[in-house]
């Protein structure tokens, strides 16, 4: 008689346990209580759908979707990524973040790092695209353009000087006032008049009548009323 022995081995749960990859995040709607190895991709709707499609056999969803041994269409499987590939069945770590900005290379705010064009009629940081308007951007120039956003033409500063026609410093050729105009000082500008004002800039007609005569008090013919010496002193 032959005896037949059946060896029943317990299910390994330690270091030699068979790996079952899945979502181990309890707060995730895709949490898998049977999983004993974490698989971050399985915690997403995309990963869960792929897991259901391909099953758990053969190891991790991440391995089946991310590693080189995955057989299928390789690509970025993150729906939020710029280069998301809806046909991909094997995830590759090549996802690129979306960067919204102005992609018009002729615009003032062109962003060479943007890969998503500014939405129409929506104002966001860096959007919408701003057209370039070249002009003189110096407020002191004759051809200053307040609407210009790029210095594109030479600024014309013209001739600077006093442009106040009432000032004694008036320069008829000046195109831009440089603040050099001085105020008028009215007074008598006739040096022979007894009330002559050396600092007068405008004669106001106030000069008093001058009297010719000898103004030397030591002379015999000194004239105390004389205001202008006529060289007649003895």
mmCIF file of N, CA, C and O in Angstrom, residues 132-201:
data_model
loop_
_atom_site.group_PDB
_atom_site.id
_atom_site.type_symbol
_atom_site.label_atom_id
_atom_site.label_comp_id
_atom_site.label_asym_id
_atom_site.label_seq_id
_atom_site.Cartn_x
_atom_site.Cartn_y
_atom_site.Cartn_z
ATOM 1 N N UNK A 132 3.094 95.013 -29.429
ATOM 2 C CA UNK A 132 4.215 95.921 -29.233
ATOM 3 C C UNK A 132 3.926 97.255 -29.914
ATOM 4 O O UNK A 132 3.514 97.300 -31.071
ATOM 5 N N UNK A 133 4.104 98.347 -29.160
ATOM 6 C CA UNK A 133 3.960 99.684 -29.719
ATOM 7 C C UNK A 133 5.252 100.437 -29.449
ATOM 8 O O UNK A 133 5.540 100.826 -28.323
ATOM 9 N N UNK A 134 6.048 100.586 -30.505
ATOM 10 C CA UNK A 134 7.334 101.247 -30.344
ATOM 11 C C UNK A 134 7.177 102.760 -30.399
ATOM 12 O O UNK A 134 6.316 103.285 -31.095
ATOM 13 N N UNK A 135 8.007 103.446 -29.650
ATOM 14 C CA UNK A 135 7.967 104.908 -29.631
ATOM 15 C C UNK A 135 8.964 105.438 -28.620
ATOM 16 O O UNK A 135 9.681 104.682 -27.952
ATOM 17 N N UNK A 136 9.015 106.760 -28.501
ATOM 18 C CA UNK A 136 9.896 107.400 -27.519
ATOM 19 C C UNK A 136 9.214 107.337 -26.156
ATOM 20 O O UNK A 136 8.076 107.799 -26.007
ATOM 21 N N UNK A 137 9.904 106.788 -25.156
ATOM 22 C CA UNK A 137 9.302 106.602 -23.844
ATOM 23 C C UNK A 137 9.832 107.585 -22.799
ATOM 24 O O UNK A 137 9.584 107.422 -21.610
ATOM 25 N N UNK A 138 10.542 108.635 -23.252
ATOM 26 C CA UNK A 138 11.066 109.634 -22.320
ATOM 27 C C UNK A 138 10.109 110.828 -22.251
ATOM 28 O O UNK A 138 9.899 111.518 -23.256
ATOM 29 N N UNK A 139 9.511 111.078 -21.079
ATOM 30 C CA UNK A 139 8.553 112.193 -20.950
ATOM 31 C C UNK A 139 9.155 113.557 -21.263
ATOM 32 O O UNK A 139 8.423 114.505 -21.559
ATOM 33 N N UNK A 140 10.490 113.688 -21.194
ATOM 34 C CA UNK A 140 11.130 114.982 -21.453
ATOM 35 C C UNK A 140 11.312 115.258 -22.946
ATOM 36 O O UNK A 140 11.659 116.379 -23.324
ATOM 37 N N UNK A 141 11.072 114.274 -23.784
ATOM 38 C CA UNK A 141 11.302 114.443 -25.220
ATOM 39 C C UNK A 141 10.114 115.089 -25.916
ATOM 40 O O UNK A 141 8.968 114.995 -25.453
ATOM 41 N N UNK A 142 10.406 115.737 -27.046
ATOM 42 C CA UNK A 142 9.342 116.370 -27.830
ATOM 43 C C UNK A 142 8.419 115.331 -28.439
ATOM 44 O O UNK A 142 7.224 115.572 -28.602
ATOM 45 N N UNK A 143 8.958 114.172 -28.787
ATOM 46 C CA UNK A 143 8.172 113.121 -29.441
ATOM 47 C C UNK A 143 7.794 112.004 -28.473
ATOM 48 O O UNK A 143 7.648 110.847 -28.867
ATOM 49 N N UNK A 144 7.637 112.343 -27.194
ATOM 50 C CA UNK A 144 7.246 111.355 -26.183
ATOM 51 C C UNK A 144 5.890 110.746 -26.519
ATOM 52 O O UNK A 144 4.947 111.450 -26.863
ATOM 53 N N UNK A 145 5.815 109.415 -26.434
ATOM 54 C CA UNK A 145 4.571 108.700 -26.712
ATOM 55 C C UNK A 145 4.161 107.945 -25.451
ATOM 56 O O UNK A 145 4.789 106.950 -25.075
ATOM 57 N N UNK A 146 3.109 108.417 -24.800
ATOM 58 C CA UNK A 146 2.676 107.813 -23.542
ATOM 59 C C UNK A 146 2.114 106.413 -23.735
ATOM 60 O O UNK A 146 1.984 105.655 -22.766
ATOM 61 N N UNK A 147 1.765 106.044 -24.963
ATOM 62 C CA UNK A 147 1.209 104.720 -25.232
ATOM 63 C C UNK A 147 2.284 103.689 -25.595
ATOM 64 O O UNK A 147 1.985 102.493 -25.687
ATOM 65 N N UNK A 148 3.497 104.145 -25.813
ATOM 66 C CA UNK A 148 4.568 103.237 -26.217
ATOM 67 C C UNK A 148 4.936 102.296 -25.077
ATOM 68 O O UNK A 148 4.939 102.696 -23.905
ATOM 69 N N UNK A 149 5.245 101.046 -25.424
ATOM 70 C CA UNK A 149 5.683 100.077 -24.411
ATOM 71 C C UNK A 149 7.056 99.493 -24.742
ATOM 72 O O UNK A 149 7.537 98.610 -24.044
ATOM 73 N N UNK A 150 7.644 99.982 -25.816
ATOM 74 C CA UNK A 150 9.012 99.573 -26.161
ATOM 75 C C UNK A 150 9.713 100.735 -26.842
ATOM 76 O O UNK A 150 9.170 101.350 -27.757
ATOM 77 N N UNK A 151 10.926 101.041 -26.368
ATOM 78 C CA UNK A 151 11.703 102.121 -26.961
ATOM 79 C C UNK A 151 12.134 101.695 -28.356
ATOM 80 O O UNK A 151 12.946 100.782 -28.515
ATOM 81 N N UNK A 152 11.564 102.352 -29.377
ATOM 82 C CA UNK A 152 11.845 101.916 -30.732
ATOM 83 C C UNK A 152 12.308 103.011 -31.667
ATOM 84 O O UNK A 152 12.799 102.729 -32.757
ATOM 85 N N UNK A 153 12.147 104.276 -31.260
ATOM 86 C CA UNK A 153 12.587 105.390 -32.108
ATOM 87 C C UNK A 153 13.433 106.334 -31.256
ATOM 88 O O UNK A 153 13.241 106.420 -30.041
ATOM 89 N N UNK A 154 14.359 107.055 -31.869
ATOM 90 C CA UNK A 154 15.173 108.011 -31.106
ATOM 91 C C UNK A 154 14.314 109.129 -30.541
ATOM 92 O O UNK A 154 13.428 109.654 -31.218
ATOM 93 N N UNK A 155 14.551 109.487 -29.301
ATOM 94 C CA UNK A 155 13.820 110.592 -28.677
ATOM 95 C C UNK A 155 14.432 111.916 -29.118
ATOM 96 O O UNK A 155 15.653 112.052 -29.202
ATOM 97 N N UNK A 156 13.569 112.876 -29.408
ATOM 98 C CA UNK A 156 14.009 114.205 -29.838
ATOM 99 C C UNK A 156 13.859 115.167 -28.668
ATOM 100 O O UNK A 156 12.747 115.515 -28.279
ATOM 101 N N UNK A 157 14.999 115.582 -28.110
ATOM 102 C CA UNK A 157 14.959 116.466 -26.959
ATOM 103 C C UNK A 157 15.034 117.941 -27.362
ATOM 104 O O UNK A 157 14.850 118.824 -26.529
ATOM 105 N N UNK A 158 15.283 118.218 -28.654
ATOM 106 C CA UNK A 158 15.249 119.588 -29.151
ATOM 107 C C UNK A 158 16.201 120.529 -28.422
ATOM 108 O O UNK A 158 17.096 120.125 -27.691
ATOM 109 N N UNK A 159 16.000 121.851 -28.650
ATOM 110 C CA UNK A 159 16.819 122.883 -28.003
ATOM 111 C C UNK A 159 16.172 123.257 -26.676
ATOM 112 O O UNK A 159 14.979 123.542 -26.608
ATOM 113 N N UNK A 160 16.974 123.260 -25.630
ATOM 114 C CA UNK A 160 16.464 123.572 -24.300
ATOM 115 C C UNK A 160 16.819 125.006 -23.941
ATOM 116 O O UNK A 160 17.875 125.527 -24.317
ATOM 117 N N UNK A 161 15.937 125.661 -23.206
ATOM 118 C CA UNK A 161 16.164 127.045 -22.801
ATOM 119 C C UNK A 161 14.919 127.630 -22.163
ATOM 120 O O UNK A 161 13.951 126.914 -21.866
ATOM 121 N N UNK A 162 14.926 128.934 -21.971
ATOM 122 C CA UNK A 162 13.781 129.620 -21.369
ATOM 123 C C UNK A 162 12.736 129.901 -22.443
ATOM 124 O O UNK A 162 13.023 130.542 -23.456
ATOM 125 N N UNK A 163 11.517 129.396 -22.223
ATOM 126 C CA UNK A 163 10.449 129.590 -23.214
ATOM 127 C C UNK A 163 9.416 130.606 -22.746
ATOM 128 O O UNK A 163 8.389 130.780 -23.403
ATOM 129 N N UNK A 164 9.689 131.293 -21.626
ATOM 130 C CA UNK A 164 8.767 132.316 -21.110
ATOM 131 C C UNK A 164 9.070 133.637 -21.801
ATOM 132 O O UNK A 164 10.105 134.261 -21.571
ATOM 133 N N UNK A 165 8.141 134.042 -22.661
ATOM 134 C CA UNK A 165 8.370 135.278 -23.441
ATOM 135 C C UNK A 165 8.456 136.515 -22.562
ATOM 136 O O UNK A 165 9.009 137.536 -22.988
ATOM 137 N N UNK A 166 7.937 136.445 -21.363
ATOM 138 C CA UNK A 166 7.977 137.597 -20.457
ATOM 139 C C UNK A 166 9.253 137.636 -19.632
ATOM 140 O O UNK A 166 9.497 138.606 -18.914
ATOM 141 N N UNK A 167 10.067 136.600 -19.734
ATOM 142 C CA UNK A 167 11.293 136.550 -18.944
ATOM 143 C C UNK A 167 12.439 137.218 -19.692
ATOM 144 O O UNK A 167 12.518 137.146 -20.923
ATOM 145 N N UNK A 168 13.356 137.843 -18.957
ATOM 146 C CA UNK A 168 14.525 138.442 -19.610
ATOM 147 C C UNK A 168 15.451 137.373 -20.200
ATOM 148 O O UNK A 168 16.313 137.684 -21.021
ATOM 149 N N UNK A 169 15.257 136.128 -19.819
ATOM 150 C CA UNK A 169 16.089 135.040 -20.316
ATOM 151 C C UNK A 169 15.438 134.307 -21.484
ATOM 152 O O UNK A 169 15.934 133.255 -21.905
ATOM 153 N N UNK A 170 14.341 134.832 -21.997
ATOM 154 C CA UNK A 170 13.604 134.160 -23.061
ATOM 155 C C UNK A 170 14.498 133.844 -24.256
ATOM 156 O O UNK A 170 15.258 134.674 -24.720
ATOM 157 N N UNK A 171 14.401 132.580 -24.724
ATOM 158 C CA UNK A 171 15.160 132.134 -25.892
ATOM 159 C C UNK A 171 14.152 131.743 -26.969
ATOM 160 O O UNK A 171 13.443 130.741 -26.830
ATOM 161 N N UNK A 172 14.089 132.527 -28.013
ATOM 162 C CA UNK A 172 13.101 132.287 -29.065
ATOM 163 C C UNK A 172 13.350 130.976 -29.811
ATOM 164 O O UNK A 172 12.458 130.460 -30.474
ATOM 165 N N UNK A 173 14.560 130.444 -29.710
ATOM 166 C CA UNK A 173 14.879 129.186 -30.393
ATOM 167 C C UNK A 173 14.646 127.950 -29.514
ATOM 168 O O UNK A 173 14.735 126.822 -30.001
ATOM 169 N N UNK A 174 14.359 128.179 -28.240
ATOM 170 C CA UNK A 174 14.165 127.061 -27.316
ATOM 171 C C UNK A 174 12.846 126.353 -27.605
ATOM 172 O O UNK A 174 11.826 126.990 -27.876
ATOM 173 N N UNK A 175 12.904 125.013 -27.552
ATOM 174 C CA UNK A 175 11.706 124.189 -27.773
ATOM 175 C C UNK A 175 11.223 123.518 -26.484
ATOM 176 O O UNK A 175 10.050 123.182 -26.349
ATOM 177 N N UNK A 176 12.148 123.349 -25.536
ATOM 178 C CA UNK A 176 11.808 122.738 -24.253
ATOM 179 C C UNK A 176 12.324 123.639 -23.136
ATOM 180 O O UNK A 176 13.490 124.022 -23.129
ATOM 181 N N UNK A 177 11.439 123.997 -22.220
ATOM 182 C CA UNK A 177 11.836 124.873 -21.117
ATOM 183 C C UNK A 177 12.715 124.095 -20.145
ATOM 184 O O UNK A 177 12.369 122.981 -19.712
ATOM 185 N N UNK A 178 13.868 124.651 -19.824
ATOM 186 C CA UNK A 178 14.806 123.972 -18.939
ATOM 187 C C UNK A 178 14.838 124.584 -17.543
ATOM 188 O O UNK A 178 15.719 124.280 -16.733
ATOM 189 N N UNK A 179 13.868 125.456 -17.251
ATOM 190 C CA UNK A 179 13.794 126.048 -15.924
ATOM 191 C C UNK A 179 14.766 127.182 -15.690
ATOM 192 O O UNK A 179 15.004 127.576 -14.542
ATOM 193 N N UNK A 180 15.345 127.728 -16.755
ATOM 194 C CA UNK A 180 16.347 128.777 -16.591
ATOM 195 C C UNK A 180 15.744 130.183 -16.576
ATOM 196 O O UNK A 180 16.475 131.163 -16.435
ATOM 197 N N UNK A 181 14.439 130.273 -16.756
ATOM 198 C CA UNK A 181 13.800 131.597 -16.769
ATOM 199 C C UNK A 181 13.876 132.256 -15.393
ATOM 200 O O UNK A 181 13.670 131.595 -14.369
ATOM 201 N N UNK A 182 14.218 133.523 -15.365
ATOM 202 C CA UNK A 182 14.235 134.285 -14.115
ATOM 203 C C UNK A 182 13.069 135.269 -14.111
ATOM 204 O O UNK A 182 12.543 135.636 -15.166
ATOM 205 N N UNK A 183 12.689 135.701 -12.903
ATOM 206 C CA UNK A 183 11.559 136.615 -12.772
ATOM 207 C C UNK A 183 11.972 138.034 -13.145
ATOM 208 O O UNK A 183 13.131 138.423 -13.044
ATOM 209 N N UNK A 184 10.990 138.816 -13.555
ATOM 210 C CA UNK A 184 11.223 140.228 -13.866
ATOM 211 C C UNK A 184 11.414 141.020 -12.586
ATOM 212 O O UNK A 184 10.759 140.784 -11.583
ATOM 213 N N UNK A 185 12.358 141.974 -12.672
ATOM 214 C CA UNK A 185 12.553 142.933 -11.573
ATOM 215 C C UNK A 185 12.345 144.321 -12.169
ATOM 216 O O UNK A 185 13.229 144.858 -12.846
ATOM 217 N N UNK A 186 11.170 144.914 -11.958
ATOM 218 C CA UNK A 186 10.894 146.237 -12.540
ATOM 219 C C UNK A 186 11.665 147.332 -11.794
ATOM 220 O O UNK A 186 11.918 147.230 -10.594
ATOM 221 N N UNK A 187 12.037 148.353 -12.521
ATOM 222 C CA UNK A 187 12.735 149.481 -11.906
ATOM 223 C C UNK A 187 13.349 150.365 -12.977
ATOM 224 O O UNK A 187 13.164 150.155 -14.181
ATOM 225 N N UNK A 188 14.103 151.375 -12.521
ATOM 226 C CA UNK A 188 14.760 152.303 -13.435
ATOM 227 C C UNK A 188 16.091 151.721 -13.878
ATOM 228 O O UNK A 188 16.941 151.387 -13.064
ATOM 229 N N UNK A 189 16.242 151.598 -15.187
ATOM 230 C CA UNK A 189 17.454 151.005 -15.726
ATOM 231 C C UNK A 189 18.414 152.054 -16.301
ATOM 232 O O UNK A 189 19.468 151.703 -16.808
ATOM 233 N N UNK A 190 18.068 153.357 -16.179
ATOM 234 C CA UNK A 190 18.927 154.427 -16.702
ATOM 235 C C UNK A 190 19.950 154.776 -15.637
ATOM 236 O O UNK A 190 19.614 155.305 -14.570
ATOM 237 N N UNK A 191 21.207 154.452 -15.918
ATOM 238 C CA UNK A 191 22.264 154.655 -14.933
ATOM 239 C C UNK A 191 22.466 156.125 -14.582
ATOM 240 O O UNK A 191 23.083 156.443 -13.558
ATOM 241 N N UNK A 192 21.988 157.043 -15.402
ATOM 242 C CA UNK A 192 22.154 158.476 -15.115
ATOM 243 C C UNK A 192 21.098 158.993 -14.157
ATOM 244 O O UNK A 192 21.254 160.051 -13.560
ATOM 245 N N UNK A 193 20.006 158.255 -13.994
ATOM 246 C CA UNK A 193 18.921 158.703 -13.124
ATOM 247 C C UNK A 193 19.305 158.498 -11.668
ATOM 248 O O UNK A 193 20.027 157.557 -11.325
ATOM 249 N N UNK A 194 18.843 159.404 -10.788
ATOM 250 C CA UNK A 194 19.170 159.289 -9.361
ATOM 251 C C UNK A 194 18.571 158.034 -8.726
ATOM 252 O O UNK A 194 19.066 157.572 -7.702
ATOM 253 N N UNK A 195 17.533 157.472 -9.331
ATOM 254 C CA UNK A 195 16.909 156.267 -8.771
ATOM 255 C C UNK A 195 17.219 155.020 -9.602
ATOM 256 O O UNK A 195 16.422 154.075 -9.662
ATOM 257 N N UNK A 196 18.390 155.018 -10.207
ATOM 258 C CA UNK A 196 18.807 153.868 -11.008
ATOM 259 C C UNK A 196 18.856 152.595 -10.145
ATOM 260 O O UNK A 196 19.348 152.605 -9.016
ATOM 261 N N UNK A 197 18.319 151.483 -10.692
ATOM 262 C CA UNK A 197 18.358 150.183 -10.002
ATOM 263 C C UNK A 197 19.250 149.231 -10.790
ATOM 264 O O UNK A 197 18.938 148.858 -11.921
ATOM 265 N N UNK A 198 20.350 148.859 -10.166
ATOM 266 C CA UNK A 198 21.310 147.994 -10.849
ATOM 267 C C UNK A 198 20.742 146.585 -11.136
ATOM 268 O O UNK A 198 21.160 145.930 -12.090
ATOM 269 N N UNK A 199 19.789 146.171 -10.300
ATOM 270 C CA UNK A 199 19.263 144.812 -10.471
ATOM 271 C C UNK A 199 17.939 144.758 -11.233
ATOM 272 O O UNK A 199 17.317 143.699 -11.338
ATOM 273 N N UNK A 200 17.527 145.926 -11.780
ATOM 274 C CA UNK A 200 16.274 145.946 -12.543
ATOM 275 C C UNK A 200 16.455 145.203 -13.862
ATOM 276 O O UNK A 200 17.479 145.342 -14.537
ATOM 277 N N UNK A 201 15.466 144.377 -14.208
ATOM 278 C CA UNK A 201 15.516 143.645 -15.475
ATOM 279 C C UNK A 201 14.560 144.243 -16.500
ATOM 280 O O UNK A 201 14.721 144.031 -17.702
#
